[in-house]
Amino acid sequence: MQKASAVKAKSIPWKGIFTSLPVWALLLANVTRSWVFATMVTEIPQYFADVFALSVATIGFLTSIPPILMSVFIVLSGILMDKLIKKKKISTTAGRKLSLLVGFGPEAVIVIAVGFVKNYTAAIILLIIAEGLAGFGIAAYRVNPLDLSPQYASILTGVARLGQLGGSISTTLAGALREKNAESWQKILIITGSVHLFAVVIFTIFGSGKQQKWAQSVYEPLTSNNGQKQDYGSTNTSSSSNQFLLNSALISDKPS
């Protein structure tokens, strides 16, 4: 089992993964989304306390609303985009980019705007809108590893999850800049929104919903009964002929 695992690990196209622009665009989207999410969960409650002097109970109630709406939009946007893609109204790539653009683009702008509002009612309304729309973006980038490489989706998911470092950056930044006044929170939210907007632009340009060339499976040549090696196909050619040849090989090599 250990030997088989080692052989499998050597076959993973690490070079293709780490030189792929769509993979880096996905990783960046994960970093900045984790950054924003950590800001929403751990920093925004403190923002309401520092800037508007709200009570803990009020802050808890207000900040519980955006995540609920976001969860609803994740499901609805996923269903909507799947239907559009299945009906060939849009391509998978267009669907992923559109979802992320609609979801994270407004969220990034709103995060910046929240730093300049003068009352907590306006701030919470903006955050509810931002997190609701963010559901579209989450429904896009979470499934993107399956688009880029179905057989290595677990590997890509692991790589993309390195983006959780964004949450650490977020809390570190807030701790360094926070001074319990509106001006310091403007700096924190401008930086947060700006890096998120940058990731949206990068994904819109370099993101993809297509299986990458380095992710194409290639079957090793098999030895037939007469001792000759035969190539029984690759996903680089038609899948139906590959399956036929592979099945034929398996049947002919079965012991009688």
Steps between C-alpha positions, in 0.01 A plus 500: 500500500784742585677422172180558301443831678855612421458414132169688491657805666778507240239504222333817629581783255641737760677714241179539300305590814740765627559658159129521418355851495143375572632323810672814624186703429301247705754513783490880508119495511522265799752723678297818467165333571645351820636847577158662458317220683732530799440875496124447503506244779768631733553869416164647398350445848790700641446762229141554619622530860783745422322721246136492617534394866233230467429245771614139474140379463426740215825417323432127533154535350606725212803295397300175500287610205755519213628137532143367489426683176834392358416132562172537312667668203771232478232237435289713266795626294641150466168370365464797265849471351473122462178543303652766274805282434298181438273684257813634326394858554851570625825303516637362825780757491254786446280365780786485752629847408154655500415352839821623657469842338139547612573363847839632604516818289220683684614350830846654456357842416254488788771405751685818400181707518410375849803683637342834406138461611377718785241274667481133587170445315660587167803288589299185578282540190812521283652196670180297454505581128872423476482163672184400317665561163818328624304176478533520121879518523525216751289274277752566220845457649419212734426265209769635269757228587263246343487709183875533466589140578237242600755228579721733705219701655600394851855624438379833362258540788788452741708758313208745492441452872839659558293812448391467863818692572299803392308477826822523700612799296166669560505472878869597516436809290200605707694454822783716370285785361205515741492807725132497610399779263332532159819608323688182586206287387494687169859388440422139592191480280661680204790253500265201540265610222785592266680164518165325452425711193847422363429126532170545314681668210766227488244218503292673233808515276679172576233277656364204306230237509675267254695186578867592471742325263723385785194335657435268204533134600747292302485122524825308521561258211373152591659172393275277293504119488755499218743709705455820299431829672189679392375848589140458607412866491510834672246765581676712239310299239131416484370355824277242331783342301721505810241312700445245222871427464554480874205263548625283211843481661360399836280230346776351282748487791262316736618144584273229359 
